[in-house]
Short mmCIF file of C-alpha atoms and ligand atoms in Angstrom, two decimals:
data_model
loop_
_atom_site.label_atom_id
_atom_site.label_comp_id
_atom_site.label_asym_id
_atom_site.label_seq_id
_atom_site.Cartn_x
_atom_site.Cartn_y
_atom_site.Cartn_z
CA MET A 1 0.42 -0.41 0.15
CA LYS A 2 2.57 2.58 0.92
CA LEU A 3 5.37 1.20 -1.69
CA LYS A 4 1.77 2.04 -4.11
CA ALA A 5 1.60 5.84 -3.05
CA ASP A 6 5.14 6.57 -2.98
CA ALA A 7 4.86 5.18 -6.35
CA TRP A 8 2.20 7.64 -7.15
CA LEU A 9 3.70 10.09 -5.71
CA PHE A 10 6.98 9.78 -7.95
CA GLY A 11 5.43 9.52 -11.04
CA ALA A 12 3.12 12.48 -10.35
CA GLY A 13 6.75 14.26 -9.32
CA ILE A 14 8.60 13.28 -12.06
CA LEU A 15 5.69 14.02 -14.76
CA GLY A 16 5.12 17.61 -13.01
CA ILE A 17 8.92 18.64 -13.79
CA ALA A 18 8.63 17.07 -17.29
CA GLY A 19 5.83 19.20 -17.48
CA VAL A 20 7.83 22.80 -15.68
CA LEU A 21 10.72 21.79 -18.32
CA PHE A 22 9.68 20.98 -21.29
CA LEU A 23 6.56 21.88 -22.34
CA PRO A 24 6.05 25.48 -24.28
CA LEU A 25 4.44 27.78 -22.30
CA PRO A 26 1.05 28.54 -22.45
CA TRP A 27 2.00 32.32 -22.89
CA GLY A 28 4.29 32.42 -25.24
CA ASP A 29 4.83 32.38 -29.30
CA ARG A 30 0.84 32.23 -29.83
CA SER A 31 1.24 31.77 -34.35
CA LEU A 32 0.51 27.82 -34.01
CA PRO A 33 -1.00 26.06 -31.73
CA TRP A 34 0.11 24.79 -28.32
CA PHE A 35 0.53 20.98 -29.62
CA GLU A 36 2.73 22.17 -32.97
CA ARG A 37 4.61 23.90 -30.30
CA LEU A 38 6.20 20.81 -28.91
CA THR A 39 9.78 20.47 -30.62
CA PRO A 40 11.43 17.12 -31.17
CA ALA A 41 14.63 18.26 -29.18
CA SER A 42 12.15 18.95 -26.01
CA LEU A 43 10.39 15.36 -26.84
CA VAL A 44 13.82 13.82 -26.74
CA SER A 45 14.83 15.39 -23.49
CA PHE A 46 11.21 14.17 -21.91
CA LEU A 47 12.17 10.47 -23.22
CA ALA A 48 15.33 11.50 -21.73
CA TRP A 49 14.29 12.63 -18.46
CA LEU A 50 11.83 9.65 -18.16
CA LEU A 51 14.76 7.12 -18.29
CA ALA A 52 16.76 8.91 -15.70
CA ALA A 53 13.11 8.83 -13.67
CA GLY A 54 13.10 4.96 -13.78
CA GLY A 55 17.54 5.24 -12.55
CA PHE A 56 16.44 7.39 -9.74
CA TRP A 57 13.51 5.14 -8.65
CA ALA A 58 15.62 2.06 -8.48
CA PHE A 59 18.59 4.21 -6.21
CA LYS A 60 15.49 4.87 -4.13
CA THR A 61 14.39 1.08 -4.31
CA ARG A 62 17.14 0.43 -3.21
CA PHE A 63 18.93 2.80 -0.97
CA TRP A 64 15.83 5.02 0.36
CA PRO A 65 15.16 3.69 3.51
CA ASN A 66 11.18 2.23 4.76
CA ASP A 67 9.57 4.72 7.24
CA ALA A 68 7.11 7.86 8.41
CA GLN A 69 9.87 10.25 8.05
CA ALA A 70 11.47 8.71 4.78
CA GLY A 71 8.10 9.01 2.65
CA ARG A 72 7.69 12.75 3.70
CA GLN A 73 11.70 13.35 2.94
CA LEU A 74 10.71 11.97 -0.49
CA ARG A 75 7.44 13.61 -0.83
CA ASN A 76 9.97 16.71 0.46
CA ALA A 77 12.66 16.29 -2.04
CA ILE A 78 10.15 15.66 -5.16
CA LEU A 79 8.59 19.15 -4.17
CA LEU A 80 11.93 20.71 -3.99
CA MET A 81 12.87 19.46 -7.56
CA VAL A 82 9.41 20.69 -9.14
CA LEU A 83 10.84 23.85 -7.31
CA HIS A 84 14.72 23.75 -9.18
CA ALA A 85 12.62 23.26 -12.25
CA VAL A 86 10.38 26.17 -11.85
CA LEU A 87 13.27 28.98 -11.03
CA LEU A 88 15.53 27.02 -13.53
CA ARG A 89 12.75 27.44 -16.38
CA ALA A 90 12.04 31.06 -15.25
CA THR A 91 15.81 31.83 -15.57
CA VAL A 92 16.06 30.81 -18.72
CA GLU A 93 12.51 32.82 -20.18
CA LEU A 94 13.53 35.31 -18.79
CA MET A 95 16.85 35.67 -19.98
CA ALA A 96 15.79 34.78 -23.42
CA ALA A 97 13.38 37.32 -23.30
CA TYR A 98 14.72 40.20 -21.68
CA GLY A 99 18.74 39.30 -20.66
CA ALA A 100 20.39 38.65 -24.05
CA GLY A 101 22.03 41.64 -25.21
CA ARG A 102 20.57 44.01 -22.74
CA TRP A 103 24.30 44.85 -21.32
CA PRO A 104 27.37 45.33 -23.42
CA TRP A 105 29.34 44.09 -20.87
CA LEU A 106 27.37 41.09 -20.16
CA PRO A 107 27.82 38.08 -22.39
CA GLY A 108 24.54 36.65 -23.46
CA ASP A 109 25.37 33.40 -22.62
CA ALA A 110 25.67 34.47 -18.85
CA TRP A 111 22.54 33.43 -17.96
CA VAL A 112 23.60 30.10 -17.53
CA TRP A 113 26.30 30.91 -14.65
CA MET A 114 23.19 31.79 -12.09
CA PRO A 115 24.10 30.29 -8.64
CA TRP A 116 21.29 26.92 -8.99
CA PHE A 117 22.50 26.78 -5.13
CA VAL A 118 19.82 27.64 -3.72
CA VAL A 119 16.95 24.73 -3.85
CA PRO A 120 20.16 21.70 -3.30
CA GLY A 121 21.43 24.18 -0.97
CA LEU A 122 17.40 24.26 1.05
CA THR A 123 17.79 20.18 0.14
CA GLY A 124 20.73 19.61 2.18
CA ILE A 125 19.42 22.14 5.06
CA LEU A 126 16.35 20.17 5.16
CA LEU A 127 16.46 16.61 4.08
CA GLY A 128 20.53 16.27 4.86
CA GLY A 129 23.51 16.58 2.98
CA ARG A 130 23.32 13.22 0.93
CA LEU A 131 19.86 14.10 -0.68
CA GLY A 132 21.43 17.89 -1.39
CA VAL A 133 24.02 16.26 -3.40
CA LEU A 134 21.18 14.17 -5.89
CA ALA A 135 19.60 17.06 -5.79
CA SER A 136 22.87 19.16 -7.42
CA LEU A 137 23.17 16.17 -9.66
CA ILE A 138 19.24 16.19 -11.18
CA GLY A 139 19.88 20.05 -11.38
CA GLY A 140 22.87 19.84 -13.51
CA LEU A 141 20.33 16.90 -15.48
CA MET A 142 17.39 19.49 -15.53
CA LEU A 143 19.87 22.12 -17.15
CA TYR A 144 21.24 20.03 -19.41
CA LEU A 145 18.20 18.36 -21.13
CA LEU A 146 15.91 21.98 -20.49
CA ALA A 147 19.16 24.29 -22.42
CA ASN A 148 22.10 21.98 -23.61
CA PRO A 149 23.97 24.99 -22.50
CA GLY A 150 27.41 22.60 -23.44
CA PRO A 151 29.54 20.67 -20.79
CA TRP A 152 31.51 23.85 -18.54
CA PRO A 153 27.41 25.10 -17.45
CA VAL A 154 26.25 21.92 -16.61
CA VAL A 155 29.59 20.94 -14.48
CA GLY A 156 29.30 24.79 -12.41
CA CYS A 157 25.87 23.92 -12.07
CA ILE A 158 26.62 20.62 -10.47
CA VAL A 159 30.00 21.49 -8.88
CA SER A 160 29.35 24.62 -7.43
CA PRO A 161 25.69 23.53 -4.86
CA LEU A 162 27.86 20.34 -3.78
CA ALA A 163 30.77 22.67 -3.01
CA GLY A 164 28.16 24.96 -1.19
CA ILE A 165 26.69 22.14 0.93
CA LEU A 166 30.39 20.62 1.46
CA LEU A 167 31.01 23.88 2.86
CA MET A 168 27.95 23.65 5.68
CA ARG A 169 27.96 20.06 5.89
CA ARG A 170 28.07 20.12 9.77
CA SER A 171 25.30 22.24 11.44
CA PRO A 172 24.75 24.35 9.21
CA THR A 173 24.30 27.48 11.18
CA ARG A 174 23.49 31.00 9.68
CA ASN A 175 27.46 31.59 9.21
CA ARG A 176 28.04 28.25 7.43
CA VAL A 177 24.94 29.44 4.96
CA LEU A 178 26.28 32.46 4.11
CA ARG A 179 29.93 30.86 3.50
CA ALA A 180 28.19 28.19 1.81
CA GLY A 181 25.96 30.82 -0.95
CA ALA A 182 29.92 32.41 -0.90
CA GLY A 183 31.78 29.73 -1.54
CA SER A 184 29.35 27.96 -4.29
CA GLY A 185 29.38 31.71 -5.82
CA ALA A 186 32.83 31.65 -6.02
CA LEU A 187 33.32 28.41 -7.99
CA LEU A 188 30.90 29.04 -10.25
CA GLY A 189 32.54 31.86 -11.16
CA VAL A 190 36.09 29.96 -11.52
CA VAL A 191 34.20 27.83 -13.88
CA ALA A 192 32.99 30.55 -15.60
CA ALA A 193 36.38 31.93 -15.96
CA ILE A 194 37.65 29.11 -17.59
CA GLU A 195 35.09 28.71 -20.09
CA TYR A 196 35.38 32.41 -21.06
CA GLY A 197 39.31 32.31 -21.26
CA LEU A 198 39.20 28.79 -23.61
CA LYS A 199 36.91 31.10 -26.02
CA GLY A 200 39.30 33.63 -25.76
CA GLN A 201 36.42 36.04 -24.53
CA ALA A 202 37.49 39.70 -23.83
CA VAL A 203 39.09 40.88 -20.23
CA ASP A 204 35.83 42.37 -19.68
CA ALA A 205 34.03 39.82 -20.48
CA VAL A 206 35.63 37.22 -17.97
CA ALA A 207 35.43 39.75 -15.25
CA ALA A 208 31.86 40.17 -15.46
CA ALA A 209 31.49 35.69 -16.04
CA VAL A 210 33.29 35.57 -12.60
CA LEU A 211 31.61 38.74 -10.42
CA LEU A 212 28.12 37.64 -11.69
CA PRO A 213 27.36 34.45 -10.01
CA ALA A 214 29.79 35.58 -7.33
CA VAL A 215 27.65 37.95 -6.31
CA ILE A 216 24.60 37.24 -6.53
CA GLY A 217 25.67 33.38 -5.18
CA PHE A 218 26.59 35.46 -1.97
CA PHE A 219 23.36 36.75 -1.96
CA SER A 220 21.48 33.35 -2.67
CA ALA A 221 22.34 32.48 0.95
CA PHE A 222 20.35 35.59 2.11
CA VAL A 223 17.92 34.20 0.14
CA VAL A 224 17.97 31.26 1.52
CA LEU A 225 18.06 32.08 4.95
CA ALA A 226 14.83 34.06 4.13
CA ILE A 227 12.47 30.81 3.08
CA LEU A 228 14.14 28.71 4.79
CA PRO A 229 11.04 29.24 8.19
CA VAL A 230 8.96 29.26 5.64
CA LEU A 231 9.54 25.97 3.87
CA GLU A 232 10.13 24.16 7.16
CA TRP A 233 6.89 24.85 8.37
CA MET A 234 5.26 24.17 5.16
CA LEU A 235 6.92 20.70 4.17
CA GLY A 236 6.76 19.59 8.29
CA GLU A 237 10.97 19.28 8.59
CA LEU A 238 12.87 20.82 10.95
CA SER A 239 16.81 22.45 9.71
CA ASP A 240 19.81 22.30 11.90
CA VAL A 241 19.37 25.53 12.73
CA THR A 242 15.64 25.20 14.52
CA LEU A 243 16.71 21.94 16.07
CA ILE A 244 19.56 23.63 17.51
CA GLU A 245 17.38 27.01 19.04
CA TYR A 246 14.74 23.73 20.28
CA GLY A 247 18.09 22.29 22.10
CA THR A 248 19.18 24.82 23.47
CA ASP A 249 15.89 27.84 24.41
CA HIS A 250 12.46 26.84 25.52
CA PRO A 251 10.06 27.34 28.26
CA LEU A 252 9.66 24.09 28.84
CA LEU A 253 13.16 23.25 29.41
CA ASP A 254 13.50 25.50 31.33
CA GLN A 255 10.32 24.07 33.84
CA LEU A 256 12.13 21.07 33.74
CA ARG A 257 15.31 22.59 34.81
CA GLU A 258 13.96 23.84 37.79
CA GLU A 259 10.38 21.82 38.86
CA ALA A 260 11.73 18.27 37.94
CA PRO A 261 15.17 18.64 38.34
CA GLY A 262 16.02 14.90 38.32
CA THR A 263 13.90 13.86 34.91
CA TRP A 264 15.85 17.15 33.71
CA HIS A 265 19.50 15.56 34.45
CA HIS A 266 17.81 12.27 33.57
CA SER A 267 16.56 14.11 30.02
CA VAL A 268 19.94 15.34 29.49
CA ASN A 269 21.65 11.92 29.68
CA VAL A 270 19.06 10.64 27.14
CA ALA A 271 19.91 13.48 25.13
CA ASP A 272 24.25 13.13 24.41
CA LEU A 273 23.55 9.57 24.55
CA ALA A 274 20.62 9.46 21.36
CA GLU A 275 23.08 11.60 19.84
CA LYS A 276 26.04 9.68 20.35
CA ALA A 277 24.44 6.18 19.30
CA ALA A 278 22.82 8.29 16.11
CA ALA A 279 26.23 9.47 14.96
CA GLU A 280 27.12 5.87 15.71
CA ILE A 281 24.56 4.53 12.79
CA GLY A 282 24.20 7.57 10.49
CA ALA A 283 20.57 9.11 12.06
CA ARG A 284 20.47 12.72 12.17
CA ALA A 285 22.36 12.67 15.47
CA LEU A 286 20.95 16.22 16.31
CA PHE A 287 17.33 15.96 16.38
CA CYS A 288 17.99 13.36 18.67
CA LYS A 289 19.42 15.15 21.11
CA ALA A 290 17.10 18.18 21.00
CA SER A 291 13.86 15.46 21.14
CA ALA A 292 15.15 13.62 24.00
CA LEU A 293 15.51 16.77 25.65
CA TYR A 294 11.47 16.93 25.55
CA HIS A 295 11.04 12.85 25.83
CA ASP A 296 9.59 13.13 29.47
CA ILE A 297 7.74 16.77 29.65
CA GLY A 298 4.94 15.16 30.82
CA LYS A 299 6.42 14.45 34.00
CA LEU A 300 6.00 17.96 34.66
CA LYS A 301 2.38 17.17 35.96
CA GLU A 302 3.18 15.92 39.09
CA PRO A 303 7.36 15.46 39.34
CA ALA A 304 7.92 13.77 42.53
CA LEU A 305 5.53 10.45 41.25
CA PHE A 306 8.97 9.40 39.73
CA ALA A 307 11.60 8.21 40.99
CA GLU A 308 14.10 10.70 39.90
CA ASN A 309 12.41 13.32 42.04
CA SER A 310 10.95 12.45 44.40
CA GLY A 311 13.62 9.79 46.43
CA ALA A 312 12.65 7.85 48.98
CA GLY A 313 9.60 9.77 49.74
CA SER A 314 7.71 8.46 46.95
CA PRO A 315 3.99 8.71 47.02
CA HIS A 316 3.49 5.52 45.36
CA HIS A 317 3.60 3.66 49.35
CA GLN A 318 -0.02 5.62 49.31
CA LEU A 319 -1.38 4.07 46.18
CA ASP A 320 -2.10 0.59 44.71
CA PRO A 321 0.13 -0.70 41.94
CA LEU A 322 -2.89 -0.39 39.20
CA THR A 323 -3.59 3.43 40.34
CA SER A 324 0.47 3.81 40.20
CA ALA A 325 0.62 2.47 36.92
CA GLN A 326 -1.85 4.87 35.56
CA LYS A 327 -0.08 8.00 36.89
CA ILE A 328 2.90 6.73 35.25
CA LYS A 329 1.57 6.35 32.17
CA GLU A 330 -0.09 9.75 32.13
CA HIS A 331 3.09 11.33 31.79
CA VAL A 332 2.79 10.09 27.94
CA THR A 333 -0.64 11.55 26.91
CA TYR A 334 0.39 14.93 29.13
CA GLY A 335 3.95 15.05 27.28
CA LEU A 336 1.58 15.14 24.07
CA GLU A 337 -0.48 17.27 25.56
CA LEU A 338 1.78 20.31 26.61
CA ALA A 339 3.69 19.66 23.22
CA ARG A 340 0.93 20.52 21.57
CA LYS A 341 0.04 23.72 23.97
CA HIS A 342 3.65 24.83 22.98
CA ARG A 343 3.14 24.12 19.46
CA LEU A 344 6.51 21.34 19.53
CA PRO A 345 7.37 20.12 16.28
CA ARG A 346 5.25 17.01 15.14
CA ALA A 347 8.33 14.97 15.28
CA PHE A 348 8.90 15.80 18.57
CA GLN A 349 5.33 14.89 19.44
CA ASN A 350 5.81 11.31 17.79
CA ILE A 351 9.14 10.59 20.10
CA ILE A 352 7.05 11.47 23.61
CA ALA A 353 4.36 9.29 22.21
CA GLU A 354 7.08 6.62 20.97
CA HIS A 355 9.45 6.57 24.09
CA HIS A 356 7.72 3.85 26.03
CA GLY A 357 6.29 2.15 22.77
CA VAL A 358 2.77 -0.23 24.43
CA SER A 359 5.43 -1.76 27.20
CA LEU A 360 4.86 -2.71 30.88
CA VAL A 361 4.69 -0.51 33.71
CA ARG A 362 6.92 -3.23 35.01
CA PHE A 363 7.05 -2.07 38.73
CA PHE A 364 3.82 -1.84 39.54
CA TYR A 365 2.52 -4.72 37.27
CA ALA A 366 5.36 -7.25 39.67
CA LYS A 367 3.39 -5.64 42.15
CA ALA A 368 0.15 -5.96 41.48
CA CYS A 369 1.05 -9.92 40.70
CA GLU A 370 2.16 -10.33 44.18
CA PRO A 371 0.36 -13.31 45.89
CA ARG A 372 -2.30 -11.81 48.52
CA PRO A 373 -1.43 -12.43 51.98
CA ASP A 374 -4.25 -15.66 51.64
CA GLY A 375 -1.38 -16.92 49.38
CA THR A 376 -4.12 -16.52 46.27
CA LYS A 377 -2.79 -15.19 43.18
CA PRO A 378 -4.85 -11.73 42.38
CA GLU A 379 -6.19 -10.98 38.70
CA VAL A 380 -4.58 -8.72 36.31
CA ASP A 381 -5.15 -7.19 33.47
CA ARG A 382 -2.06 -6.88 32.00
CA ALA A 383 -3.36 -4.51 29.44
CA ALA A 384 -3.88 -1.78 32.15
CA PHE A 385 -0.51 -1.76 32.82
CA CYS A 386 0.32 -1.21 28.76
CA TYR A 387 2.13 2.11 27.47
CA PRO A 388 -0.85 3.29 25.31
CA GLY A 389 2.51 3.65 22.38
CA PRO A 390 2.59 3.34 19.37
CA PRO A 391 6.23 1.82 19.65
CA PRO A 392 8.81 3.61 17.46
CA SER A 393 8.58 4.02 13.88
CA THR A 394 12.02 5.67 13.03
CA ARG A 395 15.21 4.68 13.28
CA GLU A 396 15.87 7.80 15.30
CA SER A 397 12.83 7.28 17.43
CA GLY A 398 13.65 3.73 18.30
CA ILE A 399 17.13 5.00 19.58
CA VAL A 400 15.81 7.55 21.83
CA ALA A 401 13.58 5.10 23.14
CA LEU A 402 16.73 2.37 24.00
CA ALA A 403 18.91 4.95 25.30
CA ASP A 404 15.83 5.82 28.13
CA ALA A 405 15.56 2.85 28.82
CA ILE A 406 19.20 2.24 29.52
CA GLU A 407 19.93 5.42 31.34
CA ALA A 408 17.26 4.85 33.69
CA ALA A 409 18.30 1.24 33.93
CA SER A 410 21.93 2.00 34.78
CA ARG A 411 20.92 4.32 37.78
CA SER A 412 19.19 1.59 39.82
CA VAL A 413 21.29 -0.96 39.84
CA PRO A 414 25.77 -0.45 40.37
CA LEU A 415 27.73 -0.80 37.19
CA LYS A 416 31.38 -1.77 38.16
CA SER A 417 32.84 -2.82 35.18
CA GLU A 418 32.22 -3.00 31.21
CA GLY A 419 31.04 -6.36 31.12
CA GLU A 420 28.31 -5.42 33.44
CA MET A 421 27.47 -2.64 31.49
CA ARG A 422 27.74 -4.50 28.92
CA ALA A 423 25.49 -7.14 29.89
CA LEU A 424 22.64 -4.82 30.92
CA VAL A 425 22.58 -3.27 27.47
CA ARG A 426 22.41 -6.22 25.97
CA LYS A 427 19.62 -7.39 28.22
CA LEU A 428 17.73 -4.13 27.69
CA ILE A 429 17.81 -4.24 24.00
CA ALA A 430 17.56 -7.84 23.48
CA ASP A 431 14.12 -7.05 25.76
CA ARG A 432 12.70 -4.82 23.35
CA ILE A 433 13.12 -7.13 20.41
CA SER A 434 11.90 -9.69 21.63
CA GLU A 435 9.03 -7.87 23.41
CA GLY A 436 8.27 -6.39 19.99
CA GLU A 437 8.88 -2.62 20.73
CA LEU A 438 11.41 -2.31 17.64
CA ALA A 439 9.55 -4.39 15.07
CA ALA A 440 8.21 -1.23 13.19
CA CYS A 441 10.90 0.70 13.69
CA PRO A 442 13.68 0.35 10.25
CA LEU A 443 16.99 -0.53 12.86
CA THR A 444 19.26 -3.22 11.24
CA LEU A 445 20.51 -5.61 13.42
CA ALA A 446 23.95 -4.08 12.64
CA ASP A 447 22.94 -0.74 13.57
CA VAL A 448 21.60 -2.16 16.70
CA ALA A 449 25.26 -3.80 17.43
CA ARG A 450 26.94 -0.69 16.86
CA ILE A 451 24.39 1.37 19.20
CA GLU A 452 25.08 -1.33 21.57
CA THR A 453 28.44 -0.49 21.40
CA ALA A 454 27.55 3.57 21.54
CA PHE A 455 25.79 3.02 24.63
CA VAL A 456 28.23 1.04 26.76
CA VAL A 457 31.29 3.33 25.73
CA TRP A 458 29.19 6.46 26.51
CA LEU A 459 28.83 4.15 30.32
CA LYS A 460 31.96 3.64 30.52
CA GLY A 461 32.78 7.80 30.69
CA ARG A 462 29.73 8.43 32.54
CA ASN A 463 30.79 5.94 35.39
CA HIS A 464 34.25 6.45 35.19
CA LEU A 465 36.67 5.79 39.13
CA ARG A 466 39.22 8.75 39.63
CA PRO A 467 42.01 6.82 42.46
CA ALA A 468 40.96 7.58 45.36
CA TYR A 469 42.53 10.38 47.68
CA PRO A 470 44.50 9.38 49.75
CA GLU A 471 42.87 9.95 53.73
CA ALA A 472 45.65 11.01 55.56
CA THR A 473 45.64 14.22 53.42
CA VAL A 474 42.02 15.10 53.17
CA SER A 475 41.05 18.02 55.39
CA ALA A 476 38.90 20.35 54.52
CA GLY A 477 40.85 22.77 53.86
CA SER A 478 42.47 20.58 51.12
CA LEU A 479 39.19 19.56 49.44
CA ALA A 480 38.45 23.54 49.21
CA GLU A 481 41.32 23.98 47.34
CA ARG A 482 40.05 21.25 44.83
CA THR A 483 36.89 22.33 43.89
CA ALA A 484 38.30 25.88 43.45
CA THR A 485 40.50 24.33 41.30
CA GLY A 486 38.49 21.85 40.31
CA SER A 487 40.79 19.29 40.83
FE1 FE2 B 501 9.46 8.82 29.97
FE1 FE2 B 502 12.46 8.98 30.29
#
């Protein structure tokens, strides 16, 4: 069913792009009927585009993950490609109609040196560097099929956005985006200079061909920054710029820090753990880090109900196991309520909903199953002790769920050696797999093995031991001095 939806979407996108690129403009030359304005060249280009689309489809089937997030990314990648096609066609038509020969110092074909960084750059920021690279390659192909401007402009159309994506490959902050736009434009200028130099053009034409893309490239970065928030909102994607903002500053984080300090520290640890594991398998580490900070915001309703905030004086002593379990489970539903109220991104809401999946509130279920004083066994409805779910549906969600379980469990048992840490991590992951908690999430066994190692390394770092200070030398004065120097 999903494959069918993907296939329809892909087919519609490919035909839409073909229409934008190769069909005659309805408001163009009207001396001939519209369909008679179709040239053999545009028909050949159309067929070549369809052929290339077959290649893209094979690539998608082979390399595209099969989860909800990947489906959304495919839709958004296609929409961005349609936007790229519209910009290409508009530039070609506008420059053909108004640009050529208008300024004597500007070569008539200077339009091919427009910096095509905007859409591949946006794709890289919103959907990741790999799709940004793919967008650059497809952009080059589209330019070639649309106008066949010769090899150098096509090379420029591919390498200049690639350079931009490379320049902002890690955490594209605003500065990096500006640098990427400038770098991309400058590289395009160099390619233009090579072509015009080889053609033996006049110095002023070469200089203009170099300066035009360099200047427009720099300004295209401003265009990217200006339309980024609009596209994020329209496409439901989160750029790294936005994730960094969510990870550092939000009223809910302040509230968690103030009202539930135990949960806050737990969340910071889960965020760090999830980020490391995600980076290890090439998942979206920054998203894991930022979203994990919010996974337990539902505990703000009654922080004292949770062990990390209550300590010894737990209110559960006065409650029966079923009521306790229901109150614990409520942190998921209340978390979602809070997230909607504060308009947290949908992807963050999914992390909140899925971080316990449909797992059991084990402690209180076991308590409810304890034999009565007369020795009889109580009848316990297991489903009433299970979280509402759903189970994790993306790799990132699976990682946060595992990181959450491991951070919490690692606090309840003393871990003295690497062997003990690995045994704990392995057992918790195996439990989740055998209970089907990871069945809907596209993590592979190879991913899980790497995540396990990342978790153990993290636990070793957190549980590190320092050599004991010699008792004899420890005095109030020396302790104060050590504290002051941070040793
Ligand atoms: Fe939780
Ligand atoms: Fe948690």
